[in-house]
mmCIF file of C-alpha atoms in Angstrom:
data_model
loop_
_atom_site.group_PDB
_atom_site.id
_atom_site.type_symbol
_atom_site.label_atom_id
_atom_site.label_comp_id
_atom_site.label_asym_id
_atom_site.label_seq_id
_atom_site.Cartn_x
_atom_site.Cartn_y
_atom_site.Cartn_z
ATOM 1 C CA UNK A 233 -14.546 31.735 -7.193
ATOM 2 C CA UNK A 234 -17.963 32.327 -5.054
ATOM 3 C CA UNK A 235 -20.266 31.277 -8.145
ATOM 4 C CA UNK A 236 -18.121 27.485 -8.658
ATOM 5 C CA UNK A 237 -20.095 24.840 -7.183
ATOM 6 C CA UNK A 238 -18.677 21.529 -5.130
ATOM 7 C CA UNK A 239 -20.967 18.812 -4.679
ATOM 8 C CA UNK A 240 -19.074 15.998 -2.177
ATOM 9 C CA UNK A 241 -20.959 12.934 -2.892
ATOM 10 C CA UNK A 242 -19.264 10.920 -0.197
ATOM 11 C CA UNK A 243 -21.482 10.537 2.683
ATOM 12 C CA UNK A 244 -20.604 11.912 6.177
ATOM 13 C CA UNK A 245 -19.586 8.456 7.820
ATOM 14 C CA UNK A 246 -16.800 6.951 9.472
ATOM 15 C CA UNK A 247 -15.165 6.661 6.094
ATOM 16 C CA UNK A 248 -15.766 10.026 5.399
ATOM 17 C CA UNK A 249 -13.824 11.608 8.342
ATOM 18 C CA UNK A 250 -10.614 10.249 7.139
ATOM 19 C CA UNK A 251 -10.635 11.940 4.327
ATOM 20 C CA UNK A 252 -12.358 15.176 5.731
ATOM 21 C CA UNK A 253 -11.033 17.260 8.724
ATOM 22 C CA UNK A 254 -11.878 20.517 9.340
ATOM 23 C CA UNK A 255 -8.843 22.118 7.620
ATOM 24 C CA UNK A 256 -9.973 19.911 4.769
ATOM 25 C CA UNK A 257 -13.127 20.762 4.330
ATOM 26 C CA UNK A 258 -12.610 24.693 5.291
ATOM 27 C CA UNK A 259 -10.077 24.368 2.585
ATOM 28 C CA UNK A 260 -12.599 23.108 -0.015
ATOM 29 C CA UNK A 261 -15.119 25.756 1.232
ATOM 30 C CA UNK A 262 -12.771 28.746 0.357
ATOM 31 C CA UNK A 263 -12.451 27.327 -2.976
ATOM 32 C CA UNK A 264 -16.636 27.279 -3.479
ATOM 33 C CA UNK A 265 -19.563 26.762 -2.480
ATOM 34 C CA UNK A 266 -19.794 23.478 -1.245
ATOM 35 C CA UNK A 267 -22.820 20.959 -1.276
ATOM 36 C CA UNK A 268 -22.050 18.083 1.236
ATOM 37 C CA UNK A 269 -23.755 14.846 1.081
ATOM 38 C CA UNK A 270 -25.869 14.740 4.597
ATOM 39 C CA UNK A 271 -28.149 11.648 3.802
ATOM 40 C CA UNK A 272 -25.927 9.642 6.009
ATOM 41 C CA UNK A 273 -25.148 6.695 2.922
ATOM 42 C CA UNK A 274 -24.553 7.350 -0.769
ATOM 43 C CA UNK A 275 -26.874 8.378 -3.574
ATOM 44 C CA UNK A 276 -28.718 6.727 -5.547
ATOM 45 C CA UNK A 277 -28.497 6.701 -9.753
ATOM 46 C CA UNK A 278 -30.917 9.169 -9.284
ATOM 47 C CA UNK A 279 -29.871 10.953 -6.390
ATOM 48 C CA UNK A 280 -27.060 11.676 -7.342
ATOM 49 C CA UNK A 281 -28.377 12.983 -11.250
ATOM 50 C CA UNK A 282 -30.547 15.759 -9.251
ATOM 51 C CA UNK A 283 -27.714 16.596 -7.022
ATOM 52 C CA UNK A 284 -24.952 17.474 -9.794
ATOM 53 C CA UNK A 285 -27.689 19.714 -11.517
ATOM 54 C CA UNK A 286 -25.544 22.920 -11.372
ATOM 55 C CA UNK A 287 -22.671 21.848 -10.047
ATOM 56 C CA UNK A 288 -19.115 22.825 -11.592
ATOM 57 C CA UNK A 289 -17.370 20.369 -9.650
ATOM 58 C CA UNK A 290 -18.404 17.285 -8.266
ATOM 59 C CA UNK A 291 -15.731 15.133 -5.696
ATOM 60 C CA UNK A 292 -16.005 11.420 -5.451
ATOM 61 C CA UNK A 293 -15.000 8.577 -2.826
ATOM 62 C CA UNK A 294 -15.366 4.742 -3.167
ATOM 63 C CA UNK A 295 -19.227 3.462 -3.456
ATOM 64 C CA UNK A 296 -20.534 6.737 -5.482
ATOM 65 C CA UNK A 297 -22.826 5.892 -8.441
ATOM 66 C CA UNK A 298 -21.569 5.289 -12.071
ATOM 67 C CA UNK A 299 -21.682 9.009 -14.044
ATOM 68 C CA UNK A 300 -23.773 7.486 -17.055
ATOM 69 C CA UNK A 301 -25.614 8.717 -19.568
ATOM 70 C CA UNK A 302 -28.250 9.373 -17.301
ATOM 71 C CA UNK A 303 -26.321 11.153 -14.666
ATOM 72 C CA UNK A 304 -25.039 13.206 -17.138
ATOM 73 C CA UNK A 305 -28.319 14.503 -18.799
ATOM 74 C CA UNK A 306 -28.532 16.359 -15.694
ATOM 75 C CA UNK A 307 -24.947 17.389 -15.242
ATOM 76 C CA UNK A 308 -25.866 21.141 -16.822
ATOM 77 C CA UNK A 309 -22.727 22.610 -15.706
ATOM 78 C CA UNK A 310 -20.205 19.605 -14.725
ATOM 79 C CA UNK A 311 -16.211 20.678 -15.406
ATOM 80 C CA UNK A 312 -14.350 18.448 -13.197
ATOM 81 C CA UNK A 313 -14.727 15.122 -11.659
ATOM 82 C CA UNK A 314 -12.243 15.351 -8.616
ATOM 83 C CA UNK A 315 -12.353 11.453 -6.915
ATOM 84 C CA UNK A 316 -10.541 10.695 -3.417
ATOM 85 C CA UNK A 317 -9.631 7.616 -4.272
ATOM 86 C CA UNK A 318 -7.007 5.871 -6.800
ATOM 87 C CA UNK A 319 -8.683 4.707 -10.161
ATOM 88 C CA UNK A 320 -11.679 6.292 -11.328
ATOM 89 C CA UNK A 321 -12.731 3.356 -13.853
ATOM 90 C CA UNK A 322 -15.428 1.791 -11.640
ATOM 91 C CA UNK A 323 -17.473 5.743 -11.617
ATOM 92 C CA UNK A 324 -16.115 7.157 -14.405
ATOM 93 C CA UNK A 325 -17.487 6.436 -18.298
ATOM 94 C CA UNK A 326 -16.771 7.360 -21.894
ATOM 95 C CA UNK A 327 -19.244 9.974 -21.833
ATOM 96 C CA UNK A 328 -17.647 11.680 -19.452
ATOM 97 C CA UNK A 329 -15.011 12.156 -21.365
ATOM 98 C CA UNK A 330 -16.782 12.315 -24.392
ATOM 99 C CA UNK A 331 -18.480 15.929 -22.547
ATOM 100 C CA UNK A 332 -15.366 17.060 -22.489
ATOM 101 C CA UNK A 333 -15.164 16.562 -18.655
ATOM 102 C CA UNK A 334 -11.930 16.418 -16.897
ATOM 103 C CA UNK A 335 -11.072 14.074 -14.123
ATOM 104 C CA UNK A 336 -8.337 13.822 -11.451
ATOM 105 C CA UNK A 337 -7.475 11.192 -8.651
ATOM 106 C CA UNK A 338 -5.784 10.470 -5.798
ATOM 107 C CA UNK A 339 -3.948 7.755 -7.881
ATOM 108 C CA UNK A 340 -0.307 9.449 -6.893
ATOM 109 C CA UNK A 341 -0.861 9.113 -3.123
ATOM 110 C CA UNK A 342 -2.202 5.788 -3.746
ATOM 111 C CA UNK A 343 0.231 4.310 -5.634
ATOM 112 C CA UNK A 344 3.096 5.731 -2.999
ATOM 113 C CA UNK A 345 1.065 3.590 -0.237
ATOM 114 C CA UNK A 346 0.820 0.731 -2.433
ATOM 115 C CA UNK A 347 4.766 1.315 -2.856
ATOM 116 C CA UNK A 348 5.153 1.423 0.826
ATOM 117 C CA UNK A 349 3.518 -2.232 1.709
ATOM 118 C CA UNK A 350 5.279 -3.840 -0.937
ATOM 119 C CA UNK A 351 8.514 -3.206 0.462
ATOM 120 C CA UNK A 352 6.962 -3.704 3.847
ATOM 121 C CA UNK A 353 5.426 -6.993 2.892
ATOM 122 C CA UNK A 354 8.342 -7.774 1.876
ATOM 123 C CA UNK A 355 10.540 -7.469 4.906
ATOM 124 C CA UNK A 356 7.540 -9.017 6.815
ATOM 125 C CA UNK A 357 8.297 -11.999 4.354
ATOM 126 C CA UNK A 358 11.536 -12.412 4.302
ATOM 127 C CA UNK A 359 12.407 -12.438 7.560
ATOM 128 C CA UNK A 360 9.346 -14.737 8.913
ATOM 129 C CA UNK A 361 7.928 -11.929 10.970
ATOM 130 C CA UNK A 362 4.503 -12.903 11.315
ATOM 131 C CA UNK A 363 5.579 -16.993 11.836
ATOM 132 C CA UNK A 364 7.944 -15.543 14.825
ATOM 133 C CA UNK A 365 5.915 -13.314 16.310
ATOM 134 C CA UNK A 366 3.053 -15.704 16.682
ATOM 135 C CA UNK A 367 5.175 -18.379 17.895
ATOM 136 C CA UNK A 368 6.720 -16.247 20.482
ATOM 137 C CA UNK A 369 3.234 -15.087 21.811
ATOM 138 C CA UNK A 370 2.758 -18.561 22.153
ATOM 139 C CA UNK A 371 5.865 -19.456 24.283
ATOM 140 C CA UNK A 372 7.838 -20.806 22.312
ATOM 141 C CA UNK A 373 11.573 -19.878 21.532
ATOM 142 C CA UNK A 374 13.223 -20.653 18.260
ATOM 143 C CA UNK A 375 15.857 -23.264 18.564
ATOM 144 C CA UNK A 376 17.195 -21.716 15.291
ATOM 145 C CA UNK A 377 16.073 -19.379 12.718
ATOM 146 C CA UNK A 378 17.195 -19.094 8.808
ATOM 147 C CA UNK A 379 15.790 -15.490 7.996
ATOM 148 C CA UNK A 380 16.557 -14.067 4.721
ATOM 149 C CA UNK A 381 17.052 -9.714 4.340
ATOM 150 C CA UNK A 382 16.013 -8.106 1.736
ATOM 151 C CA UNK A 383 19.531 -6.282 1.223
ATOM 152 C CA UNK A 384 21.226 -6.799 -2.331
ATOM 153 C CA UNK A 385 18.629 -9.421 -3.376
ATOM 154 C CA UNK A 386 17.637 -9.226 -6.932
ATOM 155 C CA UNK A 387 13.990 -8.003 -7.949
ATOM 156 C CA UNK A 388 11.644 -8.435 -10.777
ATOM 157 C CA UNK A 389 8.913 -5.891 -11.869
ATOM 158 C CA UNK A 390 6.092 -7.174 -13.685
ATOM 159 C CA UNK A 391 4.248 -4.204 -14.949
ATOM 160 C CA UNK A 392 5.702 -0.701 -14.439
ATOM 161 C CA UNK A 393 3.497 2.068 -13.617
ATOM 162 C CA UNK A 394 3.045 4.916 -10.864
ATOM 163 C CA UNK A 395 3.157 2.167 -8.169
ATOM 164 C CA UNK A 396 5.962 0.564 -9.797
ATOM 165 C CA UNK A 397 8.083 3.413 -9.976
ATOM 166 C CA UNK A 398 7.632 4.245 -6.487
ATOM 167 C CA UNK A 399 8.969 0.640 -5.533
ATOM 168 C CA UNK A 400 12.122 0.830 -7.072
ATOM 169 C CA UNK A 401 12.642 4.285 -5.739
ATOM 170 C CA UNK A 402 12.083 2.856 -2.101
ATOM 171 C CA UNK A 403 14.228 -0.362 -3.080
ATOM 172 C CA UNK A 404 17.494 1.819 -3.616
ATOM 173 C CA UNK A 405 18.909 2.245 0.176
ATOM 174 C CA UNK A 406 18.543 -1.718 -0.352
ATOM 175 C CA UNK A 407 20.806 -1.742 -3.303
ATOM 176 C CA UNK A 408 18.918 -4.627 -5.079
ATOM 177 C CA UNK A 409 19.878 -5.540 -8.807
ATOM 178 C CA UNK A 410 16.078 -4.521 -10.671
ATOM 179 C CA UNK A 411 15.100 -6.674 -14.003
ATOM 180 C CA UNK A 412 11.717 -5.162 -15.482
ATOM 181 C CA UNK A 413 8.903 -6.486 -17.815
ATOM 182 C CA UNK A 414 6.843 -3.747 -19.192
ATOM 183 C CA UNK A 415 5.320 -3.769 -22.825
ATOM 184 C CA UNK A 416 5.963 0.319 -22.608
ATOM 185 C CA UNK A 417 9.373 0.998 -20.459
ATOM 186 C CA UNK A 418 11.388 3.535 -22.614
ATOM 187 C CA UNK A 419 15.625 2.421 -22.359
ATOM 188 C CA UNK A 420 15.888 6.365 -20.753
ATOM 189 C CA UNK A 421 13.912 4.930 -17.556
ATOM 190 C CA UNK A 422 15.773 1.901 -17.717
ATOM 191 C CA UNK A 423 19.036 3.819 -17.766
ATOM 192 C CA UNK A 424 17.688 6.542 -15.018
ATOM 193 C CA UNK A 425 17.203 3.843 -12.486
ATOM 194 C CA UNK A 426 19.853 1.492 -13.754
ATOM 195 C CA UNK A 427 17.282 -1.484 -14.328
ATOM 196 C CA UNK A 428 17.471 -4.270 -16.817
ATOM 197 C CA UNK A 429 14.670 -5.089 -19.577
ATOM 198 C CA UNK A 430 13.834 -8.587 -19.142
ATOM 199 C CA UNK A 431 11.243 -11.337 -20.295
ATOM 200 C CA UNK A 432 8.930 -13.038 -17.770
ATOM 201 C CA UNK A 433 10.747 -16.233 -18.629
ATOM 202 C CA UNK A 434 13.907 -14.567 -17.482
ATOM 203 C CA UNK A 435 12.484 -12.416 -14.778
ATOM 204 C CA UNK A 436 10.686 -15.303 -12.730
ATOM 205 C CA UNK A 437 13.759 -17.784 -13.260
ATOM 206 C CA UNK A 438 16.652 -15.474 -12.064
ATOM 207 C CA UNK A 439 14.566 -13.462 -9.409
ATOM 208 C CA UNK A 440 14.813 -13.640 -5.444
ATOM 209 C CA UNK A 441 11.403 -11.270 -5.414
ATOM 210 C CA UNK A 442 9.125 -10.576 -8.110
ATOM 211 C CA UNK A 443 6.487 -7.618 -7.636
ATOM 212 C CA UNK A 444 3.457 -8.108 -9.645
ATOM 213 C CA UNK A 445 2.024 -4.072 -10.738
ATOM 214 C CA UNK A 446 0.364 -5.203 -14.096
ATOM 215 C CA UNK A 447 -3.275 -3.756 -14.292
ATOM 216 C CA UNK A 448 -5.963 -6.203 -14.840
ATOM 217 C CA UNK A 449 -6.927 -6.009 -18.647
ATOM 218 C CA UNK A 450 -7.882 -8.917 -20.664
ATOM 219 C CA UNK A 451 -4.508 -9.330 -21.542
ATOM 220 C CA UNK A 452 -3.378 -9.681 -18.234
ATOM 221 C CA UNK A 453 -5.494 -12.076 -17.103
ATOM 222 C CA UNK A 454 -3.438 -15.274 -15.714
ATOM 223 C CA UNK A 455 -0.414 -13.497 -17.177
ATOM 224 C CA UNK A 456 1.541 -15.569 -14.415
ATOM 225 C CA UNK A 457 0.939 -18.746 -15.582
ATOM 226 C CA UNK A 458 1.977 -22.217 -13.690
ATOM 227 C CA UNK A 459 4.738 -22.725 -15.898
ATOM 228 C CA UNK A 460 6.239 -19.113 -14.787
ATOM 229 C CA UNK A 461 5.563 -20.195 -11.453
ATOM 230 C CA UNK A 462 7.131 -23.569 -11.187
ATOM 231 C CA UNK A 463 10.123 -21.814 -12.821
ATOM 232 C CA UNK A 464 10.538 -19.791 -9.684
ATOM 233 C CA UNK A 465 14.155 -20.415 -8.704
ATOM 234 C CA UNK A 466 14.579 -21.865 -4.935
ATOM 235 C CA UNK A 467 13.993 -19.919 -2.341
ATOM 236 C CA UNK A 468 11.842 -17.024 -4.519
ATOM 237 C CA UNK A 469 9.338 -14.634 -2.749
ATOM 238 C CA UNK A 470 6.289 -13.720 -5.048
ATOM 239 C CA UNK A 471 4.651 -10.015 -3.861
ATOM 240 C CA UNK A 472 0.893 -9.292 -5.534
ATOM 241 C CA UNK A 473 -0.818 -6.096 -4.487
ATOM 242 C CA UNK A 474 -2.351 -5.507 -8.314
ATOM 243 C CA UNK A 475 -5.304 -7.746 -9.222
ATOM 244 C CA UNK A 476 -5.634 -11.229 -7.847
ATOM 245 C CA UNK A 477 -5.994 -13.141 -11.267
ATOM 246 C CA UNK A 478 -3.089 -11.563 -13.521
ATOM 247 C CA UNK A 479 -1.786 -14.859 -11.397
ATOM 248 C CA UNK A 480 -3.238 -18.401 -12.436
ATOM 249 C CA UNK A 481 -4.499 -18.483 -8.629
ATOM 250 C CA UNK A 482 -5.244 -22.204 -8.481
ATOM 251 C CA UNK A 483 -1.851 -23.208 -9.770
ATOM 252 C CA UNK A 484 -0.075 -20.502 -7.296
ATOM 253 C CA UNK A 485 -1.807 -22.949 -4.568
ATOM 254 C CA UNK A 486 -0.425 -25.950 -6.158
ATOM 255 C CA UNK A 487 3.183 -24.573 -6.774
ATOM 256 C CA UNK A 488 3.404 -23.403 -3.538
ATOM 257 C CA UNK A 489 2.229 -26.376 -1.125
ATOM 258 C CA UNK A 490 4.601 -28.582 -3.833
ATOM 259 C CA UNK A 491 7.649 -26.298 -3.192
ATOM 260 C CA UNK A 492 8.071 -24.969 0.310
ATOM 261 C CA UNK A 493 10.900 -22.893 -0.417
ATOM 262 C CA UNK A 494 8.981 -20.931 -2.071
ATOM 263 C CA UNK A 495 7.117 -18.102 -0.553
ATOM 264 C CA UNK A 496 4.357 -15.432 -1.513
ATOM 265 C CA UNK A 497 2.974 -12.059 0.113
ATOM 266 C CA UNK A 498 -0.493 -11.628 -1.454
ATOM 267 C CA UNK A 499 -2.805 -8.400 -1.113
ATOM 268 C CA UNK A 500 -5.264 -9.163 -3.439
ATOM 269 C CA UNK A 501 -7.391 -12.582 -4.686
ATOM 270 C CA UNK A 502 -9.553 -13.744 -7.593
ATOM 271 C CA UNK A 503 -12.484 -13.404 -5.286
ATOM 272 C CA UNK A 504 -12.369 -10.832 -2.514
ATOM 273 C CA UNK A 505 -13.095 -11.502 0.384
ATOM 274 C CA UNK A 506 -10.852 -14.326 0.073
ATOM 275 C CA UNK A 507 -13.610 -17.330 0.683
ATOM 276 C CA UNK A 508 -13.681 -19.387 3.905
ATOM 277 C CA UNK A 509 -11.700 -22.466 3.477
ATOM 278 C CA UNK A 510 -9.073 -21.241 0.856
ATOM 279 C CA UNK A 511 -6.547 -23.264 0.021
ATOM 280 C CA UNK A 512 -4.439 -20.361 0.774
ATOM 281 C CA UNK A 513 -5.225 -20.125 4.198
ATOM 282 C CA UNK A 514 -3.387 -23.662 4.636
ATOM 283 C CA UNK A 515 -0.100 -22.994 3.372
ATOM 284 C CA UNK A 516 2.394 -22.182 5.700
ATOM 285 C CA UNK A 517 4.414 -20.261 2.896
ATOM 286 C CA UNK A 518 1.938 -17.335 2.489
ATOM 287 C CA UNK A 519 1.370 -14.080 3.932
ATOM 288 C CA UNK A 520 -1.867 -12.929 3.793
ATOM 289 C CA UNK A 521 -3.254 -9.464 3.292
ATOM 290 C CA UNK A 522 -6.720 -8.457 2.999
ATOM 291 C CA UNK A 523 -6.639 -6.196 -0.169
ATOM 292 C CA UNK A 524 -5.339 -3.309 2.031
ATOM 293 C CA UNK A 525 -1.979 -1.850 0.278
ATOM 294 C CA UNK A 526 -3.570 1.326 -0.608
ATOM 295 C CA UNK A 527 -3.751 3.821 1.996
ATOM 296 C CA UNK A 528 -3.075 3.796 5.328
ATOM 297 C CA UNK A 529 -5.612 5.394 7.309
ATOM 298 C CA UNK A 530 -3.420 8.278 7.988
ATOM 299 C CA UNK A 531 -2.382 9.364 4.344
ATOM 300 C CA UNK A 532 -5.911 9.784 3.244
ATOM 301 C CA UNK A 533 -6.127 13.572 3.956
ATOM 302 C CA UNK A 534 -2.788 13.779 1.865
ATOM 303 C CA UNK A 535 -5.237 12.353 -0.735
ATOM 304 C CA UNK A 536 -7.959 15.177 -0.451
ATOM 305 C CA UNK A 537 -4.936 17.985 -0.248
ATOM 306 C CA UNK A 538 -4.028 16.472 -3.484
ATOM 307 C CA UNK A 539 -7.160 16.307 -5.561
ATOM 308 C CA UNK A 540 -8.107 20.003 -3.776
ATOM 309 C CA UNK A 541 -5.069 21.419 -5.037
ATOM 310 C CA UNK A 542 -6.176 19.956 -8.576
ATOM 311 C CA UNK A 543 -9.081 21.476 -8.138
ATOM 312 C CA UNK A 544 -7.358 24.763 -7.228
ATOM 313 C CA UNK A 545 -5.019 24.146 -10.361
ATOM 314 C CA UNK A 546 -7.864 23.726 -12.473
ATOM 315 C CA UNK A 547 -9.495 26.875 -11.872
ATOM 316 C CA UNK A 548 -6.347 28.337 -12.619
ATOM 317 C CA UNK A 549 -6.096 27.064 -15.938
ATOM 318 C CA UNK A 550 -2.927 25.153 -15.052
ATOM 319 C CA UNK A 551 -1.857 21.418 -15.648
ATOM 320 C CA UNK A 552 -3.205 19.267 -12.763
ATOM 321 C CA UNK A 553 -1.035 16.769 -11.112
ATOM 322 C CA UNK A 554 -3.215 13.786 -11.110
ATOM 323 C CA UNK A 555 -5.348 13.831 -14.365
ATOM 324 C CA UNK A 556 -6.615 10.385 -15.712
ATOM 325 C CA UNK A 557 -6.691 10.451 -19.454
ATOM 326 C CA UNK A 558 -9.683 8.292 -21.235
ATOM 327 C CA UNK A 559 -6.792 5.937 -22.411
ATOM 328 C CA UNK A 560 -5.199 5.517 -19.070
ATOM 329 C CA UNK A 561 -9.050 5.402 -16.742
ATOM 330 C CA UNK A 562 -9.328 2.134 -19.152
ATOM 331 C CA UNK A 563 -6.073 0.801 -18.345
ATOM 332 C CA UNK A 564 -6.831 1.411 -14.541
ATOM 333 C CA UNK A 565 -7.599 -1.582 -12.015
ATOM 334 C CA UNK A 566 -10.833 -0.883 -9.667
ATOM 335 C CA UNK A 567 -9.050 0.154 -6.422
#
């Protein structure tokens, strides 16, 4: 394995170190030898097309440059794009794949952190955490309280994926009745988990919680429409930590200042950062997020383990955990 060679592209930054210890990068050293981006901020087009020049394997992290055509002119040895973070669409193009050039993500540990705040936002939701804890901070003790659990409440998926499939593992200790939409949900899963198959329509009428997961293709877009919204029935929570406009964001506003029993736990926006002066930011019945679902600071050297052991796997000639077919990179939201 001394003549494979790792270019890192990710600069050696704040970001950088929580994805790189020294057992992490010792590990990726045994595997090669490794080139390490020292510039101190991330390459350039260009930069980045003279540094894969002989390099069999080249490891990616948020902000690296798009592999074009360009790129790839120079990529003279290139096997394996190995990327530290969950989709790979905003870096990785059809002529990648059209080189024959495999590539792997940290989409699984992702999507298990995504998981995790959903069912955390959640909670946080449903029983008025955030409203409490700020009132109590500010001396004042409620008189009453009408908290909701999330015990046996029924939940709708919209969209089922890796993230999605994590969810309704972590729902089961809460024994909550699951109705699904998915355009590509075989009845075996269904069975499996003991879910129902259900229509939007039926999902957002019958639903205490519905969990948007539906990647942001153009088929997607304002796939929650007002209508869907207003059908909500009382007292519904609405969880988004996929792409801000599969919801029609302007008529989530309206719905939800028009029906406070309503509530909503959103992670992402049509525009991020969420402008100044939202009219989210002055409803009462929303918890906001700033886009940060994925994962927790302390998972992300479970995400290099992952995509080195890929790597490792690779080398091997064995099936990776974590590789991102052409068909499913398109399907991928930019995380």
């Amino acid at each position: 394995m001394n003549d494979i060679h790792i270019l890192v592209t990710m600069p050696q930054h704040a970001v950088f170190r929580t994805f790189f210890d020294a057992d992490a990068m010792a590990a990726l050293e045994h595997i090669g030898t490794v080139h390490w981006n020292t510039l101190g901020r991330q390459y350039t087009q260009d930069e980045l097309g003279a540094a894969v020049r002989g390099m069999d394997i080249c490891v990616t992290g948020w902000g690296t440059p798009v592999f074009d055509e360009a790129v790839l002119a120079q990529a003279d040895r290139l096997r394996l794009i190995a990327h530290t973070g969950g989709s790979v669409k905003p870096y990785v193009t059809d002529a990648v794949y059209g080189r024959g050039i495999r590539v792997v993500s940290g989409n699984e540990v992702f999507a298990e952190s995504v998981a995790e705040s959903v069912v955390a936002y959640a909670l946080a939701s449903l029983r008025q955490i955030p409203y409490h804890s700020v009132n109590l901070a500010g001396g004042i003790w409620p008189e009453s309280f009408a908290n909701r659990g999330l015990l046996d409440r029924s939940v709708g998926i919209v969209g089922y994926g890796m993230i999605a499939r994590y969810v309704v593992g972590m729902l089961a200790p809460f024994h909550c009745p699951i109705k699904v939409f998915s355009r590509h949900i075989g009845q075996d899963e269904l069975d499996r988990c003991h879910m129902e198959k259900a229509e939007l329509e039926e999902l957002f009428a019958t639903c205490d919680i519905i969990s948007i997961h539906s990647g942001m293709t153009p088929e997607n877009h304002h796939l929650v429409t007002r209508e869907l919204l207003q059908s909500m029935k009382p007292g519904a929570l609405l969880i988004n930590t996929a792409r801000g406009a599969v919801i029609d964001e302007p008529a989530l506003c309206e719905v939800l200042a028009a029906r406070p029993d309503l509530s909503a736990a959103l992670d992402v926006y049509e525009t991020e950062p969420l402008p100044a002066g939202h009219p989210l930011e002055k409803l009462p019945n929303v918890l906001l997020m700033p886009h940060m679902g994925g994962p927790t600071v302390d998972r992300r050297l479970a995400v290099t383990r992952s995509v080195t052991q890929d790597i490792r796997r690779f080398l091997a000639g064995q099936p990776m955990s974590c590789e991102i077919s052409r068909s499913y990179a398109a399907k991928m939201s930019a995380y």
